[in-house]
mmCIF file of C-alpha atoms and ligand atoms in Angstrom:
data_model
loop_
_atom_site.group_PDB
_atom_site.id
_atom_site.type_symbol
_atom_site.label_atom_id
_atom_site.label_comp_id
_atom_site.label_asym_id
_atom_site.label_seq_id
_atom_site.Cartn_x
_atom_site.Cartn_y
_atom_site.Cartn_z
ATOM 1 C CA MET A 1199 -45.464 60.060 -29.735
ATOM 2 C CA ALA A 1200 -48.235 61.928 -31.387
ATOM 3 C CA ASP A 1201 -51.168 59.926 -30.050
ATOM 4 C CA LEU A 1202 -51.862 56.878 -28.022
ATOM 5 C CA ASN A 1203 -53.033 54.896 -31.051
ATOM 6 C CA GLU A 1204 -49.564 54.919 -32.398
ATOM 7 C CA LEU A 1205 -48.383 53.692 -28.974
ATOM 8 C CA SER A 1206 -50.928 50.903 -28.935
ATOM 9 C CA SER A 1207 -49.820 49.515 -32.291
ATOM 10 C CA LYS A 1208 -46.213 49.808 -31.253
ATOM 11 C CA LEU A 1209 -46.934 47.858 -28.055
ATOM 12 C CA ILE A 1210 -48.655 45.110 -30.023
ATOM 13 C CA ALA A 1211 -45.618 44.819 -32.279
ATOM 14 C CA ILE A 1212 -43.312 44.680 -29.225
ATOM 15 C CA LYS A 1213 -45.458 42.008 -27.605
ATOM 16 C CA ASP A 1214 -45.404 39.902 -30.780
ATOM 17 C CA GLU A 1215 -41.689 40.225 -31.053
ATOM 18 C CA ILE A 1216 -41.104 39.282 -27.409
ATOM 19 C CA THR A 1217 -43.426 36.300 -27.701
ATOM 20 C CA SER A 1218 -41.699 34.990 -30.790
ATOM 21 C CA GLN A 1219 -38.181 35.620 -29.447
ATOM 22 C CA LEU A 1220 -38.888 33.903 -26.138
ATOM 23 C CA LYS A 1221 -40.367 30.908 -27.927
ATOM 24 C CA ASP A 1222 -36.975 29.937 -29.357
ATOM 25 C CA ILE A 1223 -34.691 31.257 -26.667
ATOM 26 C CA ALA A 1224 -32.222 28.565 -25.530
ATOM 27 C CA SER A 1225 -30.633 29.601 -22.247
ATOM 28 C CA SER A 1226 -31.242 31.629 -19.106
ATOM 29 C CA LYS A 1227 -28.202 33.671 -20.036
ATOM 30 C CA ALA A 1228 -29.818 34.595 -23.358
ATOM 31 C CA VAL A 1229 -33.002 35.520 -21.461
ATOM 32 C CA TYR A 1230 -30.988 37.803 -19.228
ATOM 33 C CA GLU A 1231 -29.272 39.466 -22.167
ATOM 34 C CA TYR A 1232 -32.521 39.939 -24.091
ATOM 35 C CA ARG A 1233 -34.268 41.411 -21.053
ATOM 36 C CA LYS A 1234 -31.379 43.808 -20.549
ATOM 37 C CA THR A 1235 -31.543 44.945 -24.175
ATOM 38 C CA LEU A 1236 -35.281 45.559 -24.037
ATOM 39 C CA MET A 1237 -35.175 47.506 -20.807
ATOM 40 C CA ASP A 1238 -32.185 49.631 -21.764
ATOM 41 C CA ALA A 1239 -33.244 53.248 -21.190
ATOM 42 C CA LYS A 1240 -31.491 54.547 -24.253
ATOM 43 C CA ASN A 1241 -32.074 51.988 -26.969
ATOM 44 C CA GLY A 1242 -34.279 49.313 -25.472
ATOM 45 C CA GLN A 1243 -37.750 49.025 -26.968
ATOM 46 C CA ILE A 1244 -39.485 49.167 -23.561
ATOM 47 C CA GLY A 1245 -36.851 51.170 -21.698
ATOM 48 C CA SER A 1246 -36.924 53.983 -24.204
ATOM 49 C CA LEU A 1247 -40.724 54.232 -23.957
ATOM 50 C CA MET A 1248 -40.378 55.007 -20.296
ATOM 51 C CA LYS A 1249 -37.745 57.582 -20.998
ATOM 52 C CA GLU A 1250 -40.040 59.295 -23.526
ATOM 53 C CA MET A 1251 -42.619 59.901 -20.819
ATOM 54 C CA GLY A 1252 -41.148 63.346 -20.278
ATOM 55 C CA LYS A 1253 -42.057 64.418 -23.795
ATOM 56 C CA ILE A 1254 -45.712 63.303 -23.603
ATOM 57 C CA PRO A 1255 -48.284 66.114 -23.255
ATOM 58 C CA ASN A 1256 -49.661 66.357 -19.745
ATOM 59 C CA GLU A 1257 -53.220 65.275 -20.630
ATOM 60 C CA LEU A 1258 -51.935 62.003 -22.162
ATOM 61 C CA LYS A 1259 -49.355 61.254 -19.557
ATOM 62 C CA ALA A 1260 -51.530 59.149 -17.238
ATOM 63 C CA GLU A 1261 -52.831 56.927 -20.026
ATOM 64 C CA TYR A 1262 -49.371 56.631 -21.619
ATOM 65 C CA GLY A 1263 -47.792 55.686 -18.292
ATOM 66 C CA LYS A 1264 -50.456 53.082 -17.614
ATOM 67 C CA LYS A 1265 -49.952 51.377 -21.003
ATOM 68 C CA VAL A 1266 -46.158 51.389 -20.752
ATOM 69 C CA ASN A 1267 -46.349 49.992 -17.223
ATOM 70 C CA GLU A 1268 -48.694 47.297 -18.381
ATOM 71 C CA ILE A 1269 -46.338 46.081 -21.116
ATOM 72 C CA LYS A 1270 -43.448 46.326 -18.736
ATOM 73 C CA ASN A 1271 -45.178 44.102 -16.188
ATOM 74 C CA TRP A 1272 -46.374 41.773 -18.910
ATOM 75 C CA ALA A 1273 -42.838 41.448 -20.308
ATOM 76 C CA GLN A 1274 -41.417 40.838 -16.825
ATOM 77 C CA ALA A 1275 -43.889 38.033 -16.263
ATOM 78 C CA GLN A 1276 -42.996 36.448 -19.634
ATOM 79 C CA PHE A 1277 -39.307 36.664 -18.933
ATOM 80 C CA ASP A 1278 -39.685 35.312 -15.385
ATOM 81 C CA ALA A 1279 -41.650 32.317 -16.577
ATOM 82 C CA VAL A 1280 -39.234 31.415 -19.390
ATOM 83 C CA ASP A 1281 -36.262 32.101 -17.136
ATOM 84 C CA ALA A 1282 -37.581 29.784 -14.393
ATOM 85 C CA ARG A 1283 -38.250 27.002 -16.905
ATOM 86 C CA LEU A 1284 -34.808 27.258 -18.516
ATOM 87 C CA LYS A 1285 -32.989 27.537 -15.171
ATOM 88 C CA GLU A 1286 -34.658 24.405 -13.897
ATOM 89 C CA ALA A 1287 -33.649 22.486 -17.045
ATOM 90 C CA GLU A 1288 -30.105 23.828 -16.801
ATOM 91 C CA MET A 1289 -29.777 22.807 -13.142
ATOM 92 C CA LYS A 1290 -31.077 19.365 -13.930
ATOM 93 C CA LYS A 1291 -28.534 18.954 -16.699
ATOM 94 C CA ARG A 1292 -25.758 20.147 -14.405
ATOM 95 C CA TYR A 1293 -26.714 17.794 -11.603
ATOM 96 C CA GLU A 1294 -26.737 14.933 -14.049
ATOM 97 C CA SER A 1295 -23.339 15.748 -15.500
ATOM 98 C CA GLU A 1296 -21.782 16.335 -12.092
ATOM 99 C CA SER A 1297 -23.281 13.370 -10.370
ATOM 100 C CA ILE A 1298 -20.800 10.969 -8.776
ATOM 101 C CA ASP A 1299 -21.132 7.311 -8.019
ATOM 102 C CA VAL A 1300 -20.152 7.108 -4.368
ATOM 103 C CA THR A 1301 -19.955 3.329 -4.581
ATOM 104 C CA LEU A 1302 -17.018 3.449 -7.036
ATOM 105 C CA PRO A 1303 -13.632 2.537 -5.521
ATOM 106 C CA ALA A 1304 -11.577 5.639 -4.693
ATOM 107 C CA VAL A 1305 -8.767 6.633 -7.033
ATOM 108 C CA LYS A 1306 -5.494 6.343 -5.139
ATOM 109 C CA PRO A 1307 -3.440 9.477 -5.726
ATOM 110 C CA ALA A 1308 0.042 8.660 -7.018
ATOM 111 C CA LYS A 1309 2.514 9.377 -4.240
ATOM 112 C CA GLY A 1310 6.189 9.967 -4.787
ATOM 113 C CA ASN A 1311 8.901 9.111 -2.305
ATOM 114 C CA LEU A 1312 12.608 9.592 -2.004
ATOM 115 C CA HIS A 1313 14.903 6.909 -3.389
ATOM 116 C CA PRO A 1314 15.878 4.424 -0.634
ATOM 117 C CA ASN A 1315 19.518 5.472 -1.008
ATOM 118 C CA THR A 1316 18.555 9.102 -0.535
ATOM 119 C CA GLN A 1317 16.422 8.198 2.483
ATOM 120 C CA VAL A 1318 19.309 6.312 4.095
ATOM 121 C CA ARG A 1319 21.830 9.008 3.192
ATOM 122 C CA ASN A 1320 19.574 11.660 4.735
ATOM 123 C CA GLN A 1321 19.165 9.568 7.889
ATOM 124 C CA ILE A 1322 22.918 9.020 8.194
ATOM 125 C CA VAL A 1323 23.645 12.700 7.555
ATOM 126 C CA ASP A 1324 21.073 13.664 10.208
ATOM 127 C CA ILE A 1325 22.586 11.297 12.777
ATOM 128 C CA PHE A 1326 26.162 12.472 12.263
ATOM 129 C CA GLY A 1327 24.969 16.047 11.838
ATOM 130 C CA SER A 1328 23.453 15.845 15.334
ATOM 131 C CA MET A 1329 26.910 14.772 16.599
ATOM 132 C CA GLY A 1330 28.460 17.922 15.139
ATOM 133 C CA PHE A 1331 29.834 16.590 11.844
ATOM 134 C CA GLN A 1332 29.978 18.901 8.855
ATOM 135 C CA ILE A 1333 29.451 17.787 5.266
ATOM 136 C CA PHE A 1334 32.277 17.843 2.763
ATOM 137 C CA GLU A 1335 31.257 17.408 -0.886
ATOM 138 C CA GLY A 1336 34.043 15.676 -2.749
ATOM 139 C CA THR A 1337 34.317 15.251 -6.512
ATOM 140 C CA GLU A 1338 33.613 12.105 -8.502
ATOM 141 C CA ILE A 1339 36.627 12.623 -10.745
ATOM 142 C CA GLU A 1340 39.808 12.435 -8.729
ATOM 143 C CA THR A 1341 43.502 12.233 -9.319
ATOM 144 C CA ASP A 1342 45.464 9.077 -8.675
ATOM 145 C CA TYR A 1343 47.232 10.990 -5.907
ATOM 146 C CA TYR A 1344 44.110 11.781 -3.814
ATOM 147 C CA ASN A 1345 42.401 8.458 -4.425
ATOM 148 C CA PHE A 1346 45.455 6.281 -3.745
ATOM 149 C CA THR A 1347 48.907 7.733 -3.160
ATOM 150 C CA ALA A 1348 48.018 10.228 -0.425
ATOM 151 C CA LEU A 1349 46.043 7.465 1.294
ATOM 152 C CA ASN A 1350 49.224 5.451 1.599
ATOM 153 C CA ILE A 1351 48.457 3.304 -1.427
ATOM 154 C CA PRO A 1352 51.464 3.975 -3.663
ATOM 155 C CA GLN A 1353 51.820 2.680 -7.227
ATOM 156 C CA ASP A 1354 52.204 -1.101 -7.307
ATOM 157 C CA HIS A 1355 50.712 -1.442 -3.819
ATOM 158 C CA PRO A 1356 48.654 -4.659 -3.751
ATOM 159 C CA ALA A 1357 45.742 -2.743 -2.158
ATOM 160 C CA ARG A 1358 45.110 -1.142 -5.553
ATOM 161 C CA ASP A 1359 43.988 -4.551 -6.784
ATOM 162 C CA MET A 1360 41.200 -4.545 -4.169
ATOM 163 C CA GLN A 1361 39.593 -1.670 -6.025
ATOM 164 C CA ASP A 1362 39.358 -2.182 -9.787
ATOM 165 C CA THR A 1363 39.593 1.339 -11.059
ATOM 166 C CA PHE A 1364 38.097 3.191 -14.015
ATOM 167 C CA TYR A 1365 41.005 5.322 -15.218
ATOM 168 C CA LEU A 1366 40.201 8.349 -17.379
ATOM 169 C CA SER A 1367 43.916 8.986 -18.028
ATOM 170 C CA PRO A 1368 47.078 7.912 -16.211
ATOM 171 C CA GLN A 1369 46.475 10.800 -13.815
ATOM 172 C CA PHE A 1370 42.678 11.040 -13.550
ATOM 173 C CA LEU A 1371 40.173 8.408 -12.490
ATOM 174 C CA LEU A 1372 36.628 7.939 -11.162
ATOM 175 C CA ARG A 1373 37.117 7.853 -7.406
ATOM 176 C CA THR A 1374 36.899 4.336 -6.010
ATOM 177 C CA GLN A 1375 36.323 5.522 -2.449
ATOM 178 C CA THR A 1376 35.085 8.636 -0.686
ATOM 179 C CA SER A 1377 38.278 8.351 1.395
ATOM 180 C CA ALA A 1378 39.840 10.625 -1.244
ATOM 181 C CA GLY A 1379 37.868 13.464 0.394
ATOM 182 C CA GLN A 1380 39.806 12.972 3.663
ATOM 183 C CA ILE A 1381 42.970 14.246 2.018
ATOM 184 C CA HIS A 1382 41.293 17.362 0.585
ATOM 185 C CA VAL A 1383 39.859 18.168 4.009
ATOM 186 C CA MET A 1384 43.099 17.595 5.925
ATOM 187 C CA GLU A 1385 45.067 19.632 3.396
ATOM 188 C CA THR A 1386 42.772 22.627 3.694
ATOM 189 C CA GLN A 1387 41.436 22.571 7.272
ATOM 190 C CA LYS A 1388 43.214 22.665 10.584
ATOM 191 C CA PRO A 1389 42.165 20.309 13.400
ATOM 192 C CA PRO A 1390 39.751 19.969 15.070
ATOM 193 C CA ILE A 1391 38.186 18.319 12.002
ATOM 194 C CA LYS A 1392 34.871 16.497 12.079
ATOM 195 C CA ILE A 1393 33.413 15.780 8.643
ATOM 196 C CA ILE A 1394 31.320 13.301 6.737
ATOM 197 C CA SER A 1395 31.478 13.050 2.976
ATOM 198 C CA PRO A 1396 28.712 11.157 1.173
ATOM 199 C CA GLY A 1397 28.841 10.481 -2.558
ATOM 200 C CA LYS A 1398 29.063 8.154 -5.532
ATOM 201 C CA VAL A 1399 32.066 5.925 -6.056
ATOM 202 C CA PHE A 1400 32.992 3.681 -8.988
ATOM 203 C CA ARG A 1401 34.640 0.312 -9.377
ATOM 204 C CA SER A 1402 34.789 -2.182 -12.199
ATOM 205 C CA ASP A 1403 32.818 -4.739 -10.243
ATOM 206 C CA ASP A 1404 29.456 -6.294 -11.054
ATOM 207 C CA ASP A 1405 27.440 -8.992 -9.268
ATOM 208 C CA ALA A 1406 24.424 -9.294 -6.951
ATOM 209 C CA THR A 1407 26.061 -7.308 -4.170
ATOM 210 C CA HIS A 1408 28.384 -5.095 -6.248
ATOM 211 C CA SER A 1409 27.555 -2.429 -8.793
ATOM 212 C CA PRO A 1410 30.025 -0.398 -10.916
ATOM 213 C CA MET A 1411 28.546 2.706 -9.297
ATOM 214 C CA PHE A 1412 27.583 2.732 -5.645
ATOM 215 C CA THR A 1413 27.453 5.167 -2.758
ATOM 216 C CA GLN A 1414 29.613 5.581 0.292
ATOM 217 C CA MET A 1415 29.951 7.949 3.153
ATOM 218 C CA GLU A 1416 33.295 8.795 4.626
ATOM 219 C CA GLY A 1417 33.719 10.007 8.185
ATOM 220 C CA LEU A 1418 36.810 11.725 9.568
ATOM 221 C CA VAL A 1419 37.627 13.144 12.985
ATOM 222 C CA VAL A 1420 41.037 14.680 13.743
ATOM 223 C CA ASP A 1421 41.827 16.280 17.063
ATOM 224 C CA LYS A 1422 44.030 15.897 20.100
ATOM 225 C CA GLY A 1423 43.619 12.566 21.887
ATOM 226 C CA ILE A 1424 41.224 10.892 19.443
ATOM 227 C CA SER A 1425 41.211 7.096 19.724
ATOM 228 C CA LEU A 1426 39.360 3.954 18.665
ATOM 229 C CA CYS A 1427 37.154 4.388 21.764
ATOM 230 C CA ASP A 1428 35.744 7.591 20.245
ATOM 231 C CA LEU A 1429 35.129 5.686 17.029
ATOM 232 C CA GLN A 1430 33.206 2.897 18.699
ATOM 233 C CA GLY A 1431 31.224 5.314 20.853
ATOM 234 C CA MET A 1432 30.072 7.266 17.819
ATOM 235 C CA LEU A 1433 29.337 4.181 15.776
ATOM 236 C CA ASP A 1434 27.273 2.672 18.608
ATOM 237 C CA VAL A 1435 25.083 5.790 18.568
ATOM 238 C CA PHE A 1436 24.892 5.597 14.783
ATOM 239 C CA VAL A 1437 23.878 1.914 14.490
ATOM 240 C CA GLU A 1438 21.287 2.197 17.242
ATOM 241 C CA LYS A 1439 19.645 5.127 15.468
ATOM 242 C CA ILE A 1440 19.743 3.539 12.038
ATOM 243 C CA PHE A 1441 18.914 -0.108 12.885
ATOM 244 C CA GLY A 1442 17.025 0.179 16.171
ATOM 245 C CA GLU A 1443 17.390 0.144 19.923
ATOM 246 C CA GLY A 1444 19.855 -2.289 21.460
ATOM 247 C CA VAL A 1445 21.902 -2.760 18.262
ATOM 248 C CA HIS A 1446 25.593 -2.349 19.001
ATOM 249 C CA THR A 1447 28.970 -2.741 17.313
ATOM 250 C CA ARG A 1448 31.894 -5.127 17.428
ATOM 251 C CA LEU A 1449 35.340 -4.246 16.069
ATOM 252 C CA ARG A 1450 37.453 -6.861 14.307
ATOM 253 C CA PRO A 1451 41.070 -6.371 13.238
ATOM 254 C CA SER A 1452 41.441 -5.653 9.544
ATOM 255 C CA TYR A 1453 43.719 -3.877 7.115
ATOM 256 C CA PHE A 1454 43.427 -0.595 5.214
ATOM 257 C CA PRO A 1455 46.590 1.211 4.148
ATOM 258 C CA PHE A 1456 45.302 4.582 5.389
ATOM 259 C CA THR A 1457 44.426 3.448 8.922
ATOM 260 C CA GLU A 1458 46.591 1.845 11.600
ATOM 261 C CA PRO A 1459 45.161 -0.039 13.355
ATOM 262 C CA SER A 1460 42.277 -0.852 10.983
ATOM 263 C CA VAL A 1461 39.011 -2.514 11.888
ATOM 264 C CA GLU A 1462 35.950 -4.058 10.299
ATOM 265 C CA VAL A 1463 32.847 -2.997 12.165
ATOM 266 C CA ASP A 1464 30.040 -5.510 12.671
ATOM 267 C CA VAL A 1465 26.603 -4.767 14.115
ATOM 268 C CA SER A 1466 24.671 -7.165 16.279
ATOM 269 C CA CYS A 1467 21.934 -8.645 14.078
ATOM 270 C CA PHE A 1468 18.904 -6.342 14.273
ATOM 271 C CA GLN A 1469 16.630 -9.084 12.977
ATOM 272 C CA CYS A 1470 17.351 -12.011 15.341
ATOM 273 C CA HIS A 1471 19.188 -10.044 18.060
ATOM 274 C CA GLY A 1472 22.026 -12.536 18.144
ATOM 275 C CA LYS A 1473 20.064 -15.787 18.036
ATOM 276 C CA GLY A 1474 21.119 -16.494 14.466
ATOM 277 C CA CYS A 1475 19.129 -16.047 11.244
ATOM 278 C CA PRO A 1476 19.703 -16.063 7.456
ATOM 279 C CA LEU A 1477 20.397 -12.300 7.443
ATOM 280 C CA CYS A 1478 23.412 -12.649 9.762
ATOM 281 C CA LYS A 1479 24.276 -16.058 8.287
ATOM 282 C CA HIS A 1480 23.604 -17.505 11.741
ATOM 283 C CA THR A 1481 26.522 -15.656 13.312
ATOM 284 C CA GLY A 1482 24.529 -12.965 15.140
ATOM 285 C CA TRP A 1483 26.705 -10.274 13.515
ATOM 286 C CA ILE A 1484 26.580 -8.315 10.246
ATOM 287 C CA GLU A 1485 29.572 -6.573 8.712
ATOM 288 C CA VAL A 1486 28.699 -2.960 7.937
ATOM 289 C CA LEU A 1487 31.766 -0.784 7.532
ATOM 290 C CA GLY A 1488 35.519 -0.317 7.574
ATOM 291 C CA ALA A 1489 37.274 2.068 9.905
ATOM 292 C CA GLY A 1490 40.407 2.755 11.886
ATOM 293 C CA VAL A 1491 42.843 5.204 13.377
ATOM 294 C CA VAL A 1492 44.169 7.488 10.644
ATOM 295 C CA ASN A 1493 47.640 6.318 9.636
ATOM 296 C CA LYS A 1494 50.307 8.763 10.883
ATOM 297 C CA LYS A 1495 51.824 8.752 7.390
ATOM 298 C CA VAL A 1496 48.546 10.088 5.996
ATOM 299 C CA LEU A 1497 48.320 12.830 8.644
ATOM 300 C CA GLU A 1498 51.900 13.893 8.056
ATOM 301 C CA GLY A 1499 51.414 13.844 4.278
ATOM 302 C CA CYS A 1500 48.664 16.437 4.775
ATOM 303 C CA GLY A 1501 50.856 18.580 7.024
ATOM 304 C CA ILE A 1502 49.225 17.563 10.324
ATOM 305 C CA ASP A 1503 51.620 16.910 13.206
ATOM 306 C CA SER A 1504 50.973 13.311 14.238
ATOM 307 C CA ASN A 1505 52.693 13.858 17.572
ATOM 308 C CA VAL A 1506 50.011 16.386 18.509
ATOM 309 C CA TYR A 1507 46.947 15.141 16.663
ATOM 310 C CA SER A 1508 45.362 11.799 15.973
ATOM 311 C CA GLY A 1509 42.355 10.861 13.891
ATOM 312 C CA ILE A 1510 39.770 8.225 13.243
ATOM 313 C CA ALA A 1511 38.116 7.474 9.909
ATOM 314 C CA PHE A 1512 35.313 5.265 8.711
ATOM 315 C CA GLY A 1513 33.724 4.378 5.391
ATOM 316 C CA ILE A 1514 30.078 3.364 5.256
ATOM 317 C CA GLY A 1515 28.440 1.733 2.233
ATOM 318 C CA ILE A 1516 25.150 3.599 1.926
ATOM 319 C CA ASP A 1517 23.695 1.021 -0.481
ATOM 320 C CA ARG A 1518 24.726 -1.766 1.868
ATOM 321 C CA ILE A 1519 22.933 -0.103 4.776
ATOM 322 C CA ALA A 1520 19.843 0.445 2.573
ATOM 323 C CA MET A 1521 19.881 -3.192 1.450
ATOM 324 C CA LEU A 1522 20.176 -4.467 5.025
ATOM 325 C CA LYS A 1523 17.580 -2.085 6.395
ATOM 326 C CA TYR A 1524 14.951 -2.762 3.737
ATOM 327 C CA GLY A 1525 15.721 -6.430 3.005
ATOM 328 C CA ILE A 1526 16.928 -5.860 -0.576
ATOM 329 C CA ASN A 1527 19.008 -8.807 -1.764
ATOM 330 C CA ASN A 1528 20.324 -7.451 -5.058
ATOM 331 C CA ILE A 1529 22.060 -4.086 -5.330
ATOM 332 C CA LYS A 1530 20.781 -3.738 -8.929
ATOM 333 C CA LEU A 1531 17.272 -3.248 -7.574
ATOM 334 C CA LEU A 1532 18.474 0.061 -6.165
ATOM 335 C CA PHE A 1533 19.647 1.324 -9.539
ATOM 336 C CA GLU A 1534 17.097 -0.066 -11.998
ATOM 337 C CA SER A 1535 14.566 2.675 -11.226
ATOM 338 C CA ASP A 1536 11.714 0.172 -11.057
ATOM 339 C CA LEU A 1537 8.952 2.136 -9.337
ATOM 340 C CA ARG A 1538 7.272 -1.071 -8.160
ATOM 341 C CA VAL A 1539 10.348 -1.711 -6.012
ATOM 342 C CA LEU A 1540 11.239 1.849 -5.056
ATOM 343 C CA GLY A 1541 7.637 2.749 -4.198
ATOM 344 C CA GLN A 1542 7.541 0.114 -1.451
ATOM 345 C CA ILE A 1543 10.310 1.727 0.555
ATOM 346 C CA ASP A 1544 9.264 4.749 2.536
ATOM 347 C CA ASP A 1545 10.433 5.351 6.073
HETATM 348 N N1 LIG B 785 37.632 3.290 1.667
HETATM 349 C C1 LIG B 785 37.336 1.976 2.149
HETATM 350 C C2 LIG B 785 36.675 1.164 1.047
HETATM 351 O O1 LIG B 785 36.144 1.748 0.153
HETATM 352 C C3 LIG B 785 36.422 2.028 3.345
HETATM 353 C C4 LIG B 785 37.109 2.597 4.525
HETATM 354 C C5 LIG B 785 37.777 1.767 5.411
HETATM 355 C C6 LIG B 785 37.115 3.957 4.769
HETATM 356 C C7 LIG B 785 38.413 2.253 6.501
HETATM 357 C C8 LIG B 785 37.753 4.464 5.882
HETATM 358 C C9 LIG B 785 38.416 3.598 6.737
HETATM 359 O O2 LIG B 785 37.785 5.743 6.184
HETATM 360 O O3 LIG B 785 39.048 4.089 7.828
HETATM 361 O O4 LIG B 785 36.692 0.000 1.109
#
């Protein structure tokens, strides 16, 4: 810089430019960027002036420094003022856009829950799991042999009529009962056996309390000296845990080809506690499952010595338990996937 006159005119030009730029500047971010550019030691209009100080002859240095400092302070003040004004406007805008009306009703977050059948199945599995039962996963497609014949229901046995079957071929079918799993377990495991087997079963049956697809859970215990007393003891624990304290079972004689003797198991009504109400049809008792002592023929057919071992078996309708527990009067409600219904049931 040859003389200070040249500097003075340069400073005037810089001032004019800053003034005009700041007049139209739109955001505090732009102010920041512009300030950074100006003050940049290498290329910035003000920054570079300061850097040039070294090249100024000694006698001019003081005057040069004073002028550059002046414009620097002046520019800072301009930037600060514009920056403060823009920041205030920006904050105001942000507060306005982010403001919330605390008087508005709260938005209820959508909450998912497990299907009632899954809830009941999990509860039942937990209860029997705590008694030492293991889970056996059967298959939905079975052979006629496992679903019927091995369970002492030979061809032409009238019991086959009790379970209208979906046949896939003369040999294969959709299992009508989880009891089929008993045979697989007894064929492959040696006593002591203690399993439950939950899963879907299928029957050509369709009304308010029957669905072509429904869910059951089989239970099987085989060991030395197992009797109906063990069955009732376990089921008493089960019904009390699932339906509530004080609920207990009653066994009634029945018939299933794969158990001898066979029983229907009723529970004391958990709604009226025996006084009589619509749920128990004023009898004080509700039928919940079929069970019995495993037929010796079935044990022997699976290669288990019936002179040494005995077994008990039971079949629980999971949907039936869910319907009773949650007061659902039509089994279809469990399978229609209507969230208004399913969302109400959460244990
Ligand atoms: N499988 C029978 C049904 O679907 C239920 C049943 C009854 C299972 C007695 C059993 C049993 O294990 O012992 O109707």
